[in-house]
Structure formats: C-alpha cells, structure tokens
PDB file of C-alpha atoms and ligand atoms in Angstrom:
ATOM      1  CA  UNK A   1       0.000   0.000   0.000  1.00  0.00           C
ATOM      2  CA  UNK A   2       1.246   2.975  -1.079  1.00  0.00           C
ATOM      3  CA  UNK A   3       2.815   5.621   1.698  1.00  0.00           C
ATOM      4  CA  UNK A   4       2.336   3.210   4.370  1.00  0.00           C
ATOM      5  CA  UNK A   5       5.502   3.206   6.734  1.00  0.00           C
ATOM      6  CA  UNK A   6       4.115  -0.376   7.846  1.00  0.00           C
ATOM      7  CA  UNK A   7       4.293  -1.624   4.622  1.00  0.00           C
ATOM      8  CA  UNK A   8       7.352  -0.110   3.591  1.00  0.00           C
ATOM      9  CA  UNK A   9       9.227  -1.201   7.196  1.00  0.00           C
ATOM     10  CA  UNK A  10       7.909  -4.757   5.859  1.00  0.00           C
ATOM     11  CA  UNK A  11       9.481  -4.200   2.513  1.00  0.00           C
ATOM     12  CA  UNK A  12      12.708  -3.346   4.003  1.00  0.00           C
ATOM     13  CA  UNK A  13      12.395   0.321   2.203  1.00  0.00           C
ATOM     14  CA  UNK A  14      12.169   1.621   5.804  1.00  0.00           C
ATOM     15  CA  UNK A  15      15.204  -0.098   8.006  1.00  0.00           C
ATOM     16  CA  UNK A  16      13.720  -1.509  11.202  1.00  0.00           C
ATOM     17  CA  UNK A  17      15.063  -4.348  13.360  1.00  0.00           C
ATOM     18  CA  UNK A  18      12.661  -7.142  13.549  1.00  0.00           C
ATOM     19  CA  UNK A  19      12.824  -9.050  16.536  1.00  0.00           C
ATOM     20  CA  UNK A  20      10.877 -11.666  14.579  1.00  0.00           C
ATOM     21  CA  UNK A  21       9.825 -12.173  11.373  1.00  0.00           C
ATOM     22  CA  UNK A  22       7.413 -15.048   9.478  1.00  0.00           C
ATOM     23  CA  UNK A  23       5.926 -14.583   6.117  1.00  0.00           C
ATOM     24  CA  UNK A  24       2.598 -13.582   8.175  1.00  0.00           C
ATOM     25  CA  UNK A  25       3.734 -11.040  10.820  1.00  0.00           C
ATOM     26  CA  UNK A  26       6.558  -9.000  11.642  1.00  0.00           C
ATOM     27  CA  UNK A  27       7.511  -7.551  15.237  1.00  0.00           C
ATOM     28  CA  UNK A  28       9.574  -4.033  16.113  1.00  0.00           C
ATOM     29  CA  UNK A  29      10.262  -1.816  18.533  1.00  0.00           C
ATOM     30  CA  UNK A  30       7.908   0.886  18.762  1.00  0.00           C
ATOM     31  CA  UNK A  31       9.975   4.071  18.128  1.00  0.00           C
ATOM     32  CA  UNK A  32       8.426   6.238  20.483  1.00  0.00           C
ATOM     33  CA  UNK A  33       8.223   3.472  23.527  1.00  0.00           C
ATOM     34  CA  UNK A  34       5.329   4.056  25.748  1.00  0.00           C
ATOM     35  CA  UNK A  35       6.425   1.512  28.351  1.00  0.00           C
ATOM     36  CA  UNK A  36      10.000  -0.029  29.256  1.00  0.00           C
ATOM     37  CA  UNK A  37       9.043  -2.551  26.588  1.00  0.00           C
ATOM     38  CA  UNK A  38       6.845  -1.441  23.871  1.00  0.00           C
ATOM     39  CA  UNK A  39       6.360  -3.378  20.431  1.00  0.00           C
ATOM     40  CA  UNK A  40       4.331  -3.762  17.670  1.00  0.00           C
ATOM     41  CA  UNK A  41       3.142  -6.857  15.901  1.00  0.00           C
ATOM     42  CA  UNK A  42       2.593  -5.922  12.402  1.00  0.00           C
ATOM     43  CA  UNK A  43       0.474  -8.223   9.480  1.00  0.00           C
ATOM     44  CA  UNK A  44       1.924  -8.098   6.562  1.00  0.00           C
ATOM     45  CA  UNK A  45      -1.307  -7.713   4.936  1.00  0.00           C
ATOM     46  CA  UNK A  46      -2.239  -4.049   4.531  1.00  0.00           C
ATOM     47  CA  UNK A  47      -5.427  -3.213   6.441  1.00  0.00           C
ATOM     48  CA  UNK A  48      -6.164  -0.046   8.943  1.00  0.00           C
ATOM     49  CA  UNK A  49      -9.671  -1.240  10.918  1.00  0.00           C
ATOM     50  CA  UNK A  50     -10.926  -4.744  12.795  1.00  0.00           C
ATOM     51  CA  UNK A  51     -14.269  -3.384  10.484  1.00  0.00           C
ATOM     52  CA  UNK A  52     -12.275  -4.264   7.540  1.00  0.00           C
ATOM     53  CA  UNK A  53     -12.102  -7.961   8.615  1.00  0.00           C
ATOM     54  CA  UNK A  54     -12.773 -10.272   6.025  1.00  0.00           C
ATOM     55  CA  UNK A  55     -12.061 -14.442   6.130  1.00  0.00           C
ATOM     56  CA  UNK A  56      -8.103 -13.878   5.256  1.00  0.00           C
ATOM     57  CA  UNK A  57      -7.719 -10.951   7.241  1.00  0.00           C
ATOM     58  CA  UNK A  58      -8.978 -12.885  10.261  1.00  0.00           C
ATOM     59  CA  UNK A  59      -6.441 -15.611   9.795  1.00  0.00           C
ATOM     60  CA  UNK A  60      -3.620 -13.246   9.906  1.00  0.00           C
ATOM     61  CA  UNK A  61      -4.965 -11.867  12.933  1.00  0.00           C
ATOM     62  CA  UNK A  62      -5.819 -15.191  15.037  1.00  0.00           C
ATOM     63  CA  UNK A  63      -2.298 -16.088  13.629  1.00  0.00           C
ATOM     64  CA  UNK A  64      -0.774 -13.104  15.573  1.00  0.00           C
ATOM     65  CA  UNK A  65      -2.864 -14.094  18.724  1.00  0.00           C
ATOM     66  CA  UNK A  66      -1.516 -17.176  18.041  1.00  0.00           C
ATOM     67  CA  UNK A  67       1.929 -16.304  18.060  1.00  0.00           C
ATOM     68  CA  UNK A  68       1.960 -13.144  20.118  1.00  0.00           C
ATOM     69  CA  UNK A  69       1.987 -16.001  23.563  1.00  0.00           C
ATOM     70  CA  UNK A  70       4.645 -18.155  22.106  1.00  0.00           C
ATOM     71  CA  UNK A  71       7.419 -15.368  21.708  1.00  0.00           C
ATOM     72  CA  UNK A  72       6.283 -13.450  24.942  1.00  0.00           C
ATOM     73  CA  UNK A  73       9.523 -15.373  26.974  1.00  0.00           C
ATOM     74  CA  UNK A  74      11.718 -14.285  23.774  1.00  0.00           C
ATOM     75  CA  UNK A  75      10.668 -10.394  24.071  1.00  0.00           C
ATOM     76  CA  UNK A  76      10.874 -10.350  27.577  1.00  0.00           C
ATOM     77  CA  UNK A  77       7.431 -10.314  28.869  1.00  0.00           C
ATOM     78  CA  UNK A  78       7.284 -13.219  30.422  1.00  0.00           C
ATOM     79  CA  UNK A  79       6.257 -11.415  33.681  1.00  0.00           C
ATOM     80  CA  UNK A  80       2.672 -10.327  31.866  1.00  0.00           C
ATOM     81  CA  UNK A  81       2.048  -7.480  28.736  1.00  0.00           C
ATOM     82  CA  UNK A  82      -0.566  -5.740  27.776  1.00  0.00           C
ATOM     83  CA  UNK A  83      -2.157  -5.786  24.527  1.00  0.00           C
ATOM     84  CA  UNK A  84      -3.207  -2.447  22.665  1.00  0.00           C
ATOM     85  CA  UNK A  85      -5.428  -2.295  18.891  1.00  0.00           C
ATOM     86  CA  UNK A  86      -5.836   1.319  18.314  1.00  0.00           C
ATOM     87  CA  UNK A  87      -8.791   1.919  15.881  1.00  0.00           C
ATOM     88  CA  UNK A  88      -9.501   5.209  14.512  1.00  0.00           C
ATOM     89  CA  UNK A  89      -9.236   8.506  15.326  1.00  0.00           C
ATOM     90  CA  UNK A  90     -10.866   8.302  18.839  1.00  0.00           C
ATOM     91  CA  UNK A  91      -8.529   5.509  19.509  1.00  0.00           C
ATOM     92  CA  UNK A  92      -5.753   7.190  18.518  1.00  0.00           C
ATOM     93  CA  UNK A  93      -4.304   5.393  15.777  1.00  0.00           C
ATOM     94  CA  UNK A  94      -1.784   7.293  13.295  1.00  0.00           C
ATOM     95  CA  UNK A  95      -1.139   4.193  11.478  1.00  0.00           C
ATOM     96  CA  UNK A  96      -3.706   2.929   8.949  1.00  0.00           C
ATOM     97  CA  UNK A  97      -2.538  -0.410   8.904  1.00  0.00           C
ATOM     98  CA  UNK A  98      -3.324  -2.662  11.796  1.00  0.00           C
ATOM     99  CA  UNK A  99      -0.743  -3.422  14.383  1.00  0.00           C
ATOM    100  CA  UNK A 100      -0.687  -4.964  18.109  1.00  0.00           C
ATOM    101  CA  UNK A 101       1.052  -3.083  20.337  1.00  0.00           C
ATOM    102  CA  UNK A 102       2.679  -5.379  23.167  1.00  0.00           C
ATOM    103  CA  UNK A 103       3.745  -3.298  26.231  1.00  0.00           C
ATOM    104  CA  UNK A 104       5.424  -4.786  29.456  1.00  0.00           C
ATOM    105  CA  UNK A 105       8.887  -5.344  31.030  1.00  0.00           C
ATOM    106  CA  UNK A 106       7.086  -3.266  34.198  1.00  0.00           C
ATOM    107  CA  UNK A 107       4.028  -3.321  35.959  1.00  0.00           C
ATOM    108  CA  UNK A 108       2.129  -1.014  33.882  1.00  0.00           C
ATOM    109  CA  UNK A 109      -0.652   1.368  35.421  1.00  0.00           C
ATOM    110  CA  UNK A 110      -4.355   1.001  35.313  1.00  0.00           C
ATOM    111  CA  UNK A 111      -6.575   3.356  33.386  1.00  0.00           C
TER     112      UNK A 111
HETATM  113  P1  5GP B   1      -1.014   3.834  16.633  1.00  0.00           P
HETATM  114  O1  5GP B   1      -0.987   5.189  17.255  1.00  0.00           O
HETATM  115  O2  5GP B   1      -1.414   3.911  15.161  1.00  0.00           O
HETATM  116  O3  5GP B   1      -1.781   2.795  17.367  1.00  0.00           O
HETATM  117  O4  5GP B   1       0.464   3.308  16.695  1.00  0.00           O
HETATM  118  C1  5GP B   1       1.455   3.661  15.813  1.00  0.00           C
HETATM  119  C2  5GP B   1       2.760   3.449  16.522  1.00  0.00           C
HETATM  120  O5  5GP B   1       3.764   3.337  15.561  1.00  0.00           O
HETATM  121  C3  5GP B   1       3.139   4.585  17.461  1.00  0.00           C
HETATM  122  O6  5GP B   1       3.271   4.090  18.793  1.00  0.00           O
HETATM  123  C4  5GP B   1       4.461   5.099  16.896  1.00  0.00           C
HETATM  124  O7  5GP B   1       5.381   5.431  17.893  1.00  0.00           O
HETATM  125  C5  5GP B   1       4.935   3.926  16.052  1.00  0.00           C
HETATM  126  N1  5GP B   1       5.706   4.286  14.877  1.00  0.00           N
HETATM  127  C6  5GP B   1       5.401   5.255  13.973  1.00  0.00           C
HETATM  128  N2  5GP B   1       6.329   5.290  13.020  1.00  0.00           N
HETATM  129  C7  5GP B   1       7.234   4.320  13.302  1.00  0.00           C
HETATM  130  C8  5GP B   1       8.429   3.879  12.670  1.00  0.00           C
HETATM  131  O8  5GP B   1       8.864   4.375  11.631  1.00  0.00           O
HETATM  132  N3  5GP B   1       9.101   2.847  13.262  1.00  0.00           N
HETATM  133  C9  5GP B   1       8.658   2.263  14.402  1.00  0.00           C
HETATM  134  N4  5GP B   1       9.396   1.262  14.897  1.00  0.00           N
HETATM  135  N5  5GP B   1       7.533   2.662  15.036  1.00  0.00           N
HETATM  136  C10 5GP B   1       6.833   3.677  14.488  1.00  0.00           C
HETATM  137 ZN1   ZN B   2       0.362  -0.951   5.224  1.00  0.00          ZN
END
C-alpha cells in the first residue's frame, strides 16, 4: 500500500530491526516506547480497521494471537504485557494499517 511506513518497514524500504519475522507477521520496537518494553506486531497484509475484517484478514490476525503467547519469553514479557489495537481517530491510531502493540517489562498502570 502505497505511503504506508508499515508496509514499507515490511518491505525493508524503511530499516527496522525485527525481533521476529514469518511470512505472516513482523515484530519491532515501537519508536516512540510508551512503556520499558513497547512493540508492535505488524500483518503483513495491509489493512487499517478490525471493520475491515474479512475471512483472510482474520487468519492473519488469530495467527498473531496465536503467536503473540509463544514469543512473549523471547521479548521479555514473560512477567505479563498488555495488549493495545488502536482503531480510529478516537482511539488514537496514526497508522492505517493494523498493528498490536505489546507493552510490558514493568508493571504497567491502570486506566
Ligand atoms: P497507533 O498510534 O497507530 O496505534 O500506533 C502507531 C505506533 O507506531 C506509534 O506508537 C508510533 O510510535 C509507532 N511508529 C510510527 N512510526 C514508526 C516507525 O517508523 N518505526 C517504528 N518502529 N515505530 C513507528
Ligand atoms: Zn500498510
């Protein structure tokens, strides 16, 4: 998708570190870290809203919920995360293509 930093970090036009990488879902550091640990697990497939969900798109996300638990040890969060979807404007999201943010590697506040 065109001038989508997600899918141009997934390209490799955009240099990021992945911390793990599968031809489904990527994982980074979030740049601006919002927590001592703060990523982002990215689909590869270009889509900005949960609305948007269609039989494939659901895969790829189950797939990350999937996966997400298994690499928790890896990333550090074995002590407990929290899991963020941003949708839309009221949510806050500046990146129209879905990502999980994963923040822990503290106890994070409440609310
Ligand atoms: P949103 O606000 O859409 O839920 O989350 C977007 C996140 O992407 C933000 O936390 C922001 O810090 C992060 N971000 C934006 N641009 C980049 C980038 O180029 N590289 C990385 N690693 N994170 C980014
Ligand atoms: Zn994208």
């Amino acid at each position: 998708m065109e001038n989508c930093i997600f899918c141009k970090i997934i390209a490799g036009e955009i240099p990021s570190p992945r911390l793990y990488e599968d031809d489904k879902m990527i994982v980074i550091r979030d740049i601006e870290p919002k927590a001592k640990l703060h990523y982002l697990c990215i689909p590869k497939t270009h889509f900005a809203l949960l609305s948007e969900m269609d039989e494939a798109r659901a895969e790829v996300v189950k797939y990350c919920f999937e996966k997400i638990p298994q690499l928790a040890s890896e990333l550090g969060l074995q002590d407990g995360y929290r899991i963020i979807i941003n949708q839309g404007e009221n949510g806050g999201q500046t990146v129209h293509h879905l990502h999980i943010h994963l923040l822990g590697g503290e106890v994070l506040g409440g609310f």
